[in-house]
Amino acid sequence: MAFPFGWNILHMASPPIERTVYIVSDSTGITAETFSHSVLSQFEEVHFRPVRLPFIDTVEKAREVAARINRNALETGVPPIVFSTLVNPASMECVRNANGIFLDLFGTFVGHIEQALGLKSSHSIGRSHMAANSEQYRNRIDAINFSLAHDDGQFITQLDQADVILVGVSRCGKTPTSLYLAMQYAIKAANFPLTPDDFERGTLPSTVAPHRGKLFGLSIQPERLAEVRNERRPNSKYAKLEQCRYEVAEAERMMRREGISWLSTTTKSIEEIATTVMQEVGLDRSN
Amino acid sequence: MAFPFGWNILHMASPPIERTVYIVSDSTGITAETFSHSVLSQFEEVHFRPVRLPFIDTVEKAREVAARINRNALETGVPPIVFSTLVNPASMECVRNANGIFLDLFGTFVGHIEQALGLKSSHSIGRSHMAANSEQYRNRIDAINFSLAHDDGQFITQLDQADVILVGVSRCGKTPTSLYLAMQYAIKAANFPLTPDDFERGTLPSTVAPHRGKLFGLSIQPERLAEVRNERRPNSKYAKLEQCRYEVAEAERMMRREGISWLSTTTKSIEEIATTVMQEVGLDRSN
């Protein structure tokens, strides 16, 4: 029996490709980890095994990392990929000289920027996260506490302090988005449910009505909503597709009537929802 | 009056350096934004003004970005810095040809990796965040819901499903750490307060005692704790330094006696606390 041309050969010629990826950092390595994930997701045929090695803040620890890289190369027969944000020159040299594919995340760009600005960098480390006790950091903690306290329509005073108030039917994605906005951007994001009671009354909940300018809506496809609600309360009226269709249609009608912008969360990640909310509400601190 | 040598001259010779930084992405640009912040924090004498330009997913939008870069260069008299994660070749060429210092975040490393692996990349975009509806994404949402439901000792059933249970005195950082672990790593992190009642009784809260293997402690300097509590409840007994000293000493004594590892959150960012917890509890999914 003959296979369609190419299929068989291709299949035989490519054993599964595996590669260990070390993310080596003086600090947490979280930024480098996320970044490396983005870069590596462009090689779909390879199965990467990421290993984050944080707080490599002495040459001794860097030597251990180098030894680990060498062991991996020996055991797997191929050099692992090494994403480094090490800044200390001695530590970096240690790791660079190991048997890996060494990618110097900071150095690569710091060099370009030094040239362009005609300045030397400070070669300091671990500055990527807000230091504890800084004002920025306090704002972030305050925002997290605010978003938690104002989750799902709780604690309805102080809504005037909110940067944004997300509205939408239960389980459309308000809570994770609020927390993400607070955690990542120190944005005080409250959220408030739109419920069948509101739809029967035909008006916005009286608590949020005075803050119309801060309202932003989240919506969702009824089919997806039914799935999500079914995981939470299987076989309830609340999770029925018919109920979900009713609530979504009513919520969108109300938002349209009240002139509230909204977006559909159905296929979006938390990061995408948060970014769109920031753009639409003009909260992008960087603009 | 003479200034110490150099001081005056240095001061006169350096006008404040300002530079606009555009973060241009097909997707949210959040990873690139955090990354660029790390890189640029190594140039302390420059005041950077970051502008994130997300969802640049058409050549038309890329042309608008290029025009914006050119306007900025004209208005400020210096080319802005451009961090790009654009993957679409036509869009990238548009932005690359504008009058900026162009840094191709993905391309730079994708090229190296292609060479090292002997493979071509897929040039696909926006893969950095977990897609909605994927299993990973559902795990993440589940973890956020879990951590919210099990915040501050609420909802004490299902603790057996927790990946980790953070314990410590009120306001030592348990809540933000739990939420971060859930949001970033889909870790089900519960948290439970250690209170004066527990110290008087001299035993772990009975709810968490059966889960000793999952407990991890957070502690904090009493002086810092008093500051944090004073912001929340000014001039209360709860916020008094003496009270904070008592609670912290008792909590640490209890954790020592019960063999619970802990770390001090006093000078650490949420990311640093979360990373250390993951290392200590063996939750680093990548290990």
Coordinates of C-alpha atoms in Angstrom, one line a residue:
Chain A
M1 CA 0.0 0.0 0.0
A2 CA 1.3 3.4 -1.0
F3 CA 1.0 6.5 1.1
P4 CA 0.4 9.8 -0.5
F5 CA 3.7 11.2 -1.7
G6 CA 5.8 12.8 1.0
W7 CA 3.7 11.8 4.0
N8 CA 5.5 8.6 4.8
I9 CA 8.9 10.0 4.2
L10 CA 8.4 13.1 6.2
H11 CA 7.0 11.0 9.0
M12 CA 9.9 8.6 9.0
A13 CA 12.5 11.3 8.7
S14 CA 11.4 13.3 11.7
P15 CA 11.7 11.7 15.2
P16 CA 10.1 13.8 17.9
I17 CA 12.4 16.7 18.6
E18 CA 12.9 17.5 22.3
R19 CA 15.0 20.2 23.7
T20 CA 15.6 21.5 27.2
V21 CA 15.4 25.2 27.7
Y22 CA 17.1 26.8 30.7
I23 CA 15.9 30.3 31.8
V24 CA 18.7 31.6 33.9
S25 CA 18.2 34.9 35.9
D26 CA 19.8 36.9 38.7
S27 CA 16.2 37.6 39.7
T28 CA 12.9 35.7 39.4
G29 CA 13.3 35.0 35.6
I30 CA 9.6 35.4 35.2
T31 CA 9.9 38.0 32.4
A32 CA 12.5 35.9 30.6
E33 CA 10.3 32.8 31.0
T34 CA 7.3 34.5 29.4
F35 CA 9.5 36.0 26.7
S36 CA 11.2 32.7 25.9
H37 CA 7.8 31.0 25.7
S38 CA 6.7 33.6 23.0
V39 CA 9.9 33.1 21.0
L40 CA 9.8 29.3 21.2
S41 CA 6.1 29.0 20.3
Q42 CA 7.3 29.8 16.8
F43 CA 8.9 26.4 16.6
E44 CA 5.8 24.2 16.7
E45 CA 7.5 20.9 15.8
V46 CA 9.8 21.0 18.8
H47 CA 8.7 19.9 22.3
F48 CA 10.5 22.2 24.6
R49 CA 11.0 21.4 28.3
P50 CA 11.5 24.8 30.1
V51 CA 13.4 24.9 33.4
R52 CA 13.5 28.2 35.2
L53 CA 16.6 28.8 37.3
P54 CA 15.9 31.9 39.4
F55 CA 18.1 33.9 41.8
I56 CA 21.4 32.9 40.3
D57 CA 23.1 35.7 42.1
T58 CA 26.6 34.3 42.8
V59 CA 29.3 32.9 40.6
E60 CA 29.1 29.7 42.6
K61 CA 25.5 29.3 41.6
A62 CA 26.3 30.1 38.0
R63 CA 28.9 27.3 38.0
E64 CA 26.3 24.9 39.1
V65 CA 24.1 26.1 36.3
A66 CA 26.9 25.6 33.8
A67 CA 27.4 22.0 35.1
R68 CA 23.7 21.3 34.8
I69 CA 23.7 22.6 31.2
N70 CA 26.7 20.4 30.4
R71 CA 25.1 17.3 32.0
N72 CA 22.0 17.9 29.9
A73 CA 23.9 18.2 26.7
L74 CA 25.7 15.0 27.5
E75 CA 22.6 13.1 28.5
T76 CA 20.4 14.3 25.6
G77 CA 23.1 14.4 23.0
V78 CA 22.2 18.0 22.0
P79 CA 23.0 21.3 23.6
P80 CA 20.1 22.8 25.5
I81 CA 18.8 26.4 24.8
V82 CA 19.8 28.9 27.4
F83 CA 17.9 32.2 27.8
S84 CA 20.0 34.3 30.2
T85 CA 19.2 37.6 31.9
L86 CA 22.4 37.4 34.0
V87 CA 24.1 40.8 34.3
N88 CA 27.1 40.0 36.4
P89 CA 29.9 39.5 33.9
A90 CA 31.7 36.6 35.7
S91 CA 28.4 34.7 36.2
M92 CA 27.5 35.2 32.6
E93 CA 30.8 34.0 31.3
C94 CA 30.4 30.8 33.3
V95 CA 27.1 30.1 31.8
R96 CA 28.0 31.3 28.3
N97 CA 30.9 28.9 28.2
A98 CA 28.8 25.8 29.0
N99 CA 27.6 23.5 26.2
G100 CA 24.3 25.3 25.4
I101 CA 22.8 27.6 22.8
F102 CA 23.4 30.8 24.8
L103 CA 21.0 33.7 24.2
D104 CA 21.8 36.9 26.2
L105 CA 18.4 38.6 26.5
F106 CA 19.5 41.8 28.1
G107 CA 23.0 42.2 26.8
T108 CA 21.9 41.9 23.1
F109 CA 19.7 45.0 23.4
V110 CA 21.6 46.9 26.0
G111 CA 24.5 47.0 23.6
H112 CA 22.4 48.4 20.8
I113 CA 20.8 51.0 23.1
E114 CA 24.2 52.1 24.6
Q115 CA 25.4 52.7 21.0
A116 CA 22.3 54.6 20.0
L117 CA 22.1 56.8 23.2
G118 CA 25.9 57.2 23.5
L119 CA 25.6 56.1 27.2
K120 CA 26.8 53.2 29.3
S121 CA 24.3 51.0 31.1
S122 CA 24.6 50.5 34.9
H123 CA 24.7 46.7 34.6
S124 CA 22.4 46.5 37.6
I125 CA 20.2 43.5 38.1
G126 CA 16.7 42.5 39.1
R127 CA 15.1 45.9 38.4
S128 CA 12.2 44.5 36.5
H129 CA 9.7 44.2 39.3
M130 CA 8.6 47.1 41.4
A131 CA 10.6 47.1 44.6
A132 CA 8.7 46.4 47.8
N133 CA 8.0 49.6 49.8
S134 CA 8.1 51.8 46.6
E135 CA 5.1 54.0 45.9
Q136 CA 4.4 52.1 42.7
Y137 CA 4.4 48.9 44.7
R138 CA 2.0 50.2 47.3
N139 CA -0.3 51.4 44.5
R140 CA -0.3 47.9 43.1
I141 CA -1.1 46.3 46.5
D142 CA -3.8 48.9 47.0
A143 CA -5.3 48.2 43.6
I144 CA -5.3 44.4 44.3
N145 CA -7.1 45.0 47.7
F146 CA -9.5 47.4 46.0
S147 CA -10.4 44.9 43.2
L148 CA -10.8 42.1 45.7
A149 CA -13.1 44.2 47.9
H150 CA -15.1 45.3 44.9
D151 CA -15.4 41.9 43.3
D152 CA -18.8 40.8 42.1
G153 CA -20.7 43.8 43.5
Q154 CA -19.5 43.5 47.0
F155 CA -18.6 46.5 49.1
I156 CA -20.4 49.1 47.0
T157 CA -19.1 52.2 48.6
Q158 CA -15.9 53.9 47.3
L159 CA -16.9 53.1 43.7
D160 CA -15.9 56.7 43.0
Q161 CA -12.3 55.6 43.6
A162 CA -12.5 53.0 40.8
D163 CA -10.5 53.5 37.6
V164 CA -13.0 51.3 35.8
I165 CA -16.1 49.2 36.7
L166 CA -16.6 46.1 34.6
V167 CA -20.2 45.0 34.1
G168 CA -21.6 41.8 32.6
V169 CA -23.5 38.6 33.3
S170 CA -22.2 36.2 35.8
R171 CA -19.1 34.2 34.6
C172 CA -18.3 36.3 31.6
G173 CA -14.7 37.0 32.8
K174 CA -15.1 40.1 35.0
T175 CA -13.2 38.8 38.1
P176 CA -10.0 37.5 36.4
T177 CA -9.8 40.7 34.3
S178 CA -10.2 43.0 37.3
L179 CA -7.5 41.2 39.3
Y180 CA -5.2 41.2 36.3
L181 CA -5.6 44.9 35.8
A182 CA -4.8 45.5 39.5
M183 CA -1.9 43.1 39.6
Q184 CA -0.2 44.1 36.4
Y185 CA -1.1 47.8 36.1
A186 CA -2.1 48.9 39.6
I187 CA -5.5 49.8 38.1
K188 CA -8.4 49.9 40.6
A189 CA -10.9 47.7 38.8
A190 CA -14.3 47.0 40.4
N191 CA -16.8 44.6 38.9
F192 CA -20.5 44.4 39.1
P193 CA -22.8 41.7 37.8
L194 CA -25.8 42.3 35.5
T195 CA -28.5 39.9 36.6
P196 CA -32.0 38.8 35.6
D197 CA -33.4 41.2 38.2
D198 CA -31.8 44.1 36.4
F199 CA -33.1 42.9 33.1
E200 CA -36.7 42.7 34.4
R201 CA -36.4 46.2 35.9
G202 CA -34.9 47.3 32.7
T203 CA -32.4 49.7 34.3
L204 CA -28.8 49.6 35.2
P205 CA -28.2 48.5 38.9
S206 CA -28.6 51.7 40.9
T207 CA -25.2 51.3 42.5
V208 CA -23.3 51.6 39.3
A209 CA -25.7 54.0 37.4
P210 CA -24.0 57.1 38.9
H211 CA -20.7 56.0 37.6
R212 CA -21.7 55.5 33.9
G213 CA -18.4 57.1 32.7
K214 CA -16.4 54.3 34.3
L215 CA -18.5 51.4 33.1
F216 CA -17.1 48.9 30.6
G217 CA -19.0 45.8 29.5
L218 CA -17.8 42.2 29.0
S219 CA -20.0 39.9 27.0
I220 CA -19.6 36.3 25.9
Q221 CA -21.2 33.8 23.5
P222 CA -24.1 32.1 25.2
E223 CA -22.8 28.6 24.2
R224 CA -19.5 29.3 25.9
L225 CA -21.2 30.8 28.9
A226 CA -23.3 27.7 29.3
E227 CA -20.1 25.5 29.3
V228 CA -18.5 27.7 31.9
R229 CA -21.6 27.8 34.1
N230 CA -22.1 24.0 33.8
E231 CA -18.6 23.4 35.2
R232 CA -19.6 25.5 38.2
R233 CA -23.2 24.4 38.7
P234 CA -23.9 21.3 36.6
N235 CA -27.5 21.0 35.3
S236 CA -28.7 24.1 37.0
K237 CA -31.2 26.5 35.5
Y238 CA -28.4 29.1 35.7
A239 CA -26.2 27.0 33.4
K240 CA -29.0 26.2 30.8
L241 CA -28.2 27.4 27.3
E242 CA -31.6 29.1 27.1
Q243 CA -31.0 31.0 30.3
C244 CA -27.5 32.0 29.0
R245 CA -29.0 33.2 25.7
Y246 CA -31.6 35.3 27.5
E247 CA -29.1 36.9 29.9
V248 CA -26.5 37.7 27.2
A249 CA -29.1 39.2 24.9
E250 CA -30.6 41.3 27.6
A251 CA -27.2 42.5 28.9
E252 CA -26.1 43.5 25.4
R253 CA -29.4 45.3 24.9
M254 CA -28.9 47.2 28.2
M255 CA -25.3 48.1 27.3
R256 CA -26.4 49.3 23.9
R257 CA -29.2 51.4 25.3
E258 CA -27.0 52.9 28.0
G259 CA -24.2 53.6 25.6
I260 CA -21.7 51.4 27.4
S261 CA -18.9 50.0 25.2
W262 CA -18.3 46.2 25.6
L263 CA -16.2 43.5 24.1
S264 CA -16.7 39.7 23.8
T265 CA -14.4 37.6 26.0
T266 CA -15.3 34.3 24.2
T267 CA -11.9 33.7 22.5
K268 CA -9.7 36.1 24.4
S269 CA -7.0 35.6 27.0
I270 CA -7.1 37.6 30.2
E271 CA -4.2 39.7 28.9
E272 CA -6.1 40.5 25.7
I273 CA -9.3 41.4 27.5
A274 CA -7.3 43.6 30.0
T275 CA -5.4 45.3 27.2
T276 CA -8.5 46.1 25.2
V277 CA -10.3 47.5 28.3
M278 CA -7.3 49.8 28.9
Q279 CA -7.3 51.0 25.4
E280 CA -11.1 51.6 25.3
V281 CA -11.4 53.3 28.6
G282 CA -8.2 55.3 28.1
L283 CA -6.4 53.7 31.0
D284 CA -3.3 52.9 29.2
R285 CA -0.9 54.7 31.5
S286 CA 1.6 54.8 28.8
N287 CA -0.5 56.9 26.4
Chain B
M1 CA 32.3 79.2 47.2
A2 CA 33.8 76.2 45.3
F3 CA 31.9 73.0 44.8
P4 CA 33.7 69.7 45.2
F5 CA 35.5 69.0 42.0
G6 CA 33.4 67.6 39.2
W7 CA 30.1 68.0 40.8
N8 CA 29.2 71.3 39.3
I9 CA 30.5 70.5 35.9
L10 CA 28.8 67.2 35.7
H11 CA 25.5 68.8 36.7
M12 CA 25.8 71.6 34.1
A13 CA 26.9 69.2 31.4
S14 CA 24.0 66.9 31.5
P15 CA 20.5 68.2 30.7
P16 CA 17.8 65.7 31.6
I17 CA 17.7 63.0 29.0
E18 CA 14.2 62.0 27.8
R19 CA 13.3 59.4 25.3
T20 CA 10.0 58.0 24.1
V21 CA 9.8 54.2 23.9
Y22 CA 7.3 52.5 21.7
I23 CA 6.4 48.9 22.4
V24 CA 4.8 47.6 19.2
S25 CA 3.1 44.3 19.1
D26 CA 0.7 42.2 17.0
S27 CA -0.7 41.0 20.3
T28 CA -1.0 42.7 23.7
G29 CA 2.6 43.7 24.0
I30 CA 2.6 43.0 27.7
T31 CA 5.6 40.7 27.6
A32 CA 7.5 43.1 25.5
E33 CA 6.6 45.9 27.8
T34 CA 7.8 44.1 30.9
F35 CA 11.0 43.1 29.1
S36 CA 11.7 46.5 27.8
H37 CA 11.3 47.9 31.3
S38 CA 14.0 45.5 32.5
V39 CA 16.4 46.4 29.8
L40 CA 15.8 50.2 30.1
S41 CA 16.1 50.2 33.9
Q42 CA 19.8 49.7 33.3
F43 CA 20.0 53.3 32.0
E44 CA 19.3 55.2 35.2
E45 CA 20.1 58.7 33.9
V46 CA 17.4 58.6 31.2
H47 CA 13.8 59.3 31.8
F48 CA 11.9 56.9 29.4
R49 CA 8.3 57.5 28.4
P50 CA 6.9 54.1 27.4
V51 CA 4.0 53.9 25.0
R52 CA 2.5 50.5 24.4
L53 CA 0.9 50.0 21.0
P54 CA -0.9 46.7 21.1
F55 CA -2.9 44.8 18.4
I56 CA -0.9 46.2 15.4
D57 CA -2.2 43.4 13.3
T58 CA -2.6 45.0 9.8
V59 CA -0.1 46.8 7.6
E60 CA -2.4 49.8 7.7
K61 CA -1.9 50.0 11.5
A62 CA 1.8 49.5 11.1
R63 CA 1.9 52.5 8.8
E64 CA 0.2 54.6 11.4
V65 CA 2.8 53.5 14.0
A66 CA 5.6 54.4 11.6
A67 CA 4.1 57.9 11.1
R68 CA 3.8 58.3 14.9
I69 CA 7.5 57.3 15.3
N70 CA 8.5 59.8 12.7
R71 CA 6.4 62.6 14.3
N72 CA 8.0 61.9 17.6
A73 CA 11.5 62.0 16.2
L74 CA 10.7 65.3 14.6
E75 CA 9.1 66.8 17.7
T76 CA 11.8 65.6 20.2
G77 CA 14.8 66.0 17.9
V78 CA 15.9 62.4 18.7
P79 CA 14.8 59.1 17.3
P80 CA 12.6 57.2 19.8
I81 CA 13.4 53.6 20.9
V82 CA 11.1 51.0 19.3
F83 CA 10.7 47.5 20.8
S84 CA 8.9 45.3 18.3
T85 CA 7.4 41.9 18.5
L86 CA 5.8 42.2 15.1
V87 CA 6.1 39.0 13.1
N88 CA 4.3 39.9 9.9
P89 CA 7.2 40.8 7.5
A90 CA 5.4 43.7 5.8
S91 CA 4.3 45.3 9.0
M92 CA 7.8 44.9 10.5
E93 CA 9.4 46.5 7.5
C94 CA 7.1 49.5 7.8
V95 CA 8.0 50.1 11.4
R96 CA 11.7 49.3 10.9
N97 CA 12.0 51.9 8.2
A98 CA 10.7 54.7 10.4
N99 CA 13.1 57.1 12.2
G100 CA 13.5 55.1 15.4
I101 CA 16.0 52.9 17.2
F102 CA 14.5 49.6 16.1
L103 CA 14.9 46.5 18.3
D104 CA 13.4 43.3 16.9
L105 CA 12.7 41.3 20.1
F106 CA 11.6 38.0 18.6
G107 CA 13.5 38.1 15.3
T108 CA 16.8 38.5 16.9
F109 CA 16.5 35.3 18.8
V110 CA 14.4 33.4 16.4
G111 CA 17.2 33.7 13.9
H112 CA 19.8 32.3 16.3
I113 CA 17.5 29.4 17.3
E114 CA 16.7 28.6 13.7
Q115 CA 20.4 28.2 13.0
A116 CA 21.1 26.2 16.1
L117 CA 18.2 23.8 15.6
G118 CA 18.4 23.7 11.8
L119 CA 14.7 24.5 11.6
K120 CA 12.5 27.3 10.3
S121 CA 10.1 29.1 12.6
S122 CA 6.4 29.3 11.8
H123 CA 6.3 33.1 12.1
S124 CA 3.1 32.9 13.8
I125 CA 2.0 35.6 16.2
G126 CA 0.4 36.2 19.5
R127 CA 1.1 32.8 21.0
S128 CA 2.5 34.1 24.2
H129 CA -0.7 33.9 26.3
M130 CA -2.7 30.8 26.8
A131 CA -5.5 30.7 24.3
A132 CA -9.0 30.9 25.8
N133 CA -10.7 27.5 25.9
S134 CA -7.5 25.6 26.1
E135 CA -7.0 23.3 29.0
Q136 CA -4.1 25.4 30.3
Y137 CA -6.4 28.4 30.3
R138 CA -9.2 26.6 32.1
N139 CA -6.7 25.5 34.7
R140 CA -5.6 29.1 35.2
I141 CA -9.2 30.3 35.6
D142 CA -9.9 27.4 38.0
A143 CA -6.8 28.3 40.1
I144 CA -7.9 32.0 40.3
N145 CA -11.4 31.0 41.4
F146 CA -9.9 28.6 43.9
S147 CA -7.5 31.1 45.3
L148 CA -10.2 33.7 45.6
A149 CA -12.6 31.3 47.3
H150 CA -9.8 30.2 49.8
D151 CA -8.6 33.7 50.6
D152 CA -8.0 34.5 54.2
G153 CA -9.3 31.3 55.6
Q154 CA -12.7 31.4 53.8
F155 CA -14.4 28.3 52.4
I156 CA -12.3 25.8 54.3
T157 CA -13.5 22.7 52.5
Q158 CA -11.5 21.4 49.5
L159 CA -8.2 22.4 51.1
D160 CA -7.0 19.0 50.0
Q161 CA -7.2 20.3 46.4
A162 CA -4.7 23.1 47.2
D163 CA -1.2 23.0 45.7
V164 CA 0.0 25.2 48.6
I165 CA -1.5 26.8 51.6
L166 CA 0.2 30.1 52.7
V167 CA 0.0 30.9 56.4
G168 CA 1.1 34.0 58.3
V169 CA -0.2 36.9 60.3
S170 CA -2.8 39.3 58.8
R171 CA -1.3 41.7 56.1
C172 CA 2.0 39.8 55.6
G173 CA 1.4 39.4 51.8
K174 CA -0.5 36.1 51.6
T175 CA -3.4 37.4 49.4
P176 CA -1.4 39.0 46.6
T177 CA 1.0 36.1 46.5
S178 CA -1.9 33.5 46.3
L179 CA -3.5 35.4 43.4
Y180 CA -0.3 35.9 41.6
L181 CA 0.5 32.1 41.8
A182 CA -2.9 31.4 40.4
M183 CA -2.9 34.0 37.7
Q184 CA 0.7 33.4 36.4
Y185 CA 1.2 29.7 37.1
A186 CA -2.3 28.2 37.5
I187 CA -1.3 27.1 41.0
K188 CA -4.2 26.6 43.5
A189 CA -2.9 28.6 46.4
A190 CA -5.1 28.9 49.5
N191 CA -4.2 31.2 52.3
F192 CA -5.0 31.1 56.0
P193 CA -4.3 33.6 58.7
L194 CA -2.4 32.9 62.0
T195 CA -4.2 34.9 64.6
P196 CA -3.8 35.8 68.4
D197 CA -6.3 33.0 69.1
D198 CA -4.0 30.5 67.5
F199 CA -1.1 31.8 69.5
E200 CA -3.0 31.6 72.8
R201 CA -4.1 28.1 72.1
G202 CA -0.5 27.3 71.0
T203 CA -1.5 25.1 68.1
L204 CA -2.0 25.4 64.3
P205 CA -5.5 26.3 63.3
S206 CA -7.3 22.9 63.2
T207 CA -8.4 23.5 59.6
V208 CA -4.9 23.6 58.2
A209 CA -3.2 21.2 60.6
P210 CA -4.2 18.1 58.5
H211 CA -2.5 19.6 55.5
R212 CA 0.9 20.2 57.1
G213 CA 2.8 19.1 54.0
K214 CA 1.2 21.9 51.9
L215 CA 1.8 24.7 54.4
F216 CA 4.3 27.5 53.7
G217 CA 4.8 30.5 55.9
L218 CA 5.2 34.2 55.1
S219 CA 6.6 36.5 57.7
I220 CA 7.4 40.2 57.8
Q221 CA 9.4 42.7 59.9
P222 CA 7.1 44.0 62.7
E223 CA 8.0 47.7 61.8
R224 CA 6.9 47.2 58.2
L225 CA 3.8 45.3 59.3
A226 CA 2.8 48.1 61.6
E227 CA 3.1 50.5 58.6
V228 CA 0.9 48.4 56.4
R229 CA -1.7 47.8 59.1
N230 CA -1.8 51.5 60.0
E231 CA -2.7 52.3 56.4
R232 CA -5.6 50.0 56.7
R233 CA -6.8 50.7 60.3
P234 CA -5.1 53.8 61.5
N235 CA -4.4 54.0 65.3
S236 CA -6.0 50.6 66.0
K237 CA -4.6 48.1 68.5
Y238 CA -4.2 45.8 65.5
A239 CA -1.7 48.3 63.9
K240 CA 0.3 49.0 67.1
L241 CA 4.0 48.1 66.8
E242 CA 3.8 46.2 70.0
Q243 CA 1.0 44.0 68.7
C244 CA 2.8 43.4 65.4
R245 CA 6.0 42.4 67.3
Y246 CA 3.9 40.0 69.4
E247 CA 2.1 38.4 66.5
V248 CA 5.2 38.1 64.3
A249 CA 7.3 36.5 67.1
E250 CA 4.5 34.1 68.0
A251 CA 3.9 33.1 64.3
E252 CA 7.6 32.5 63.7
R253 CA 7.8 30.4 66.9
M254 CA 4.8 28.4 65.8
M255 CA 6.2 27.8 62.3
R256 CA 9.6 26.8 63.7
R257 CA 8.0 24.4 66.2
E258 CA 5.8 22.8 63.5
G259 CA 8.6 22.6 61.0
I260 CA 7.0 24.9 58.5
S261 CA 9.4 26.7 56.1
W262 CA 8.9 30.4 55.8
L263 CA 10.3 33.5 54.1
S264 CA 10.3 37.2 55.0
T265 CA 8.3 39.3 52.6
T266 CA 9.5 42.6 53.9
T267 CA 11.7 43.7 51.0
K268 CA 10.4 41.3 48.3
S269 CA 8.2 41.9 45.3
I270 CA 5.2 39.7 44.7
E271 CA 7.1 38.0 41.9
E272 CA 10.0 37.3 44.2
I273 CA 7.8 35.9 47.0
A274 CA 5.9 33.7 44.5
T275 CA 9.1 32.4 42.9
T276 CA 10.6 31.5 46.3
V277 CA 7.5 29.8 47.4
M278 CA 7.5 27.7 44.2
Q279 CA 11.1 26.7 44.7
E280 CA 10.7 25.8 48.3
V281 CA 7.5 23.9 47.9
G282 CA 8.7 22.1 44.8
L283 CA 5.9 23.7 42.7
D284 CA 8.1 25.0 39.9
R285 CA 6.3 23.2 37.1
S286 CA 9.4 23.5 35.0
N287 CA 11.6 21.5 37.3

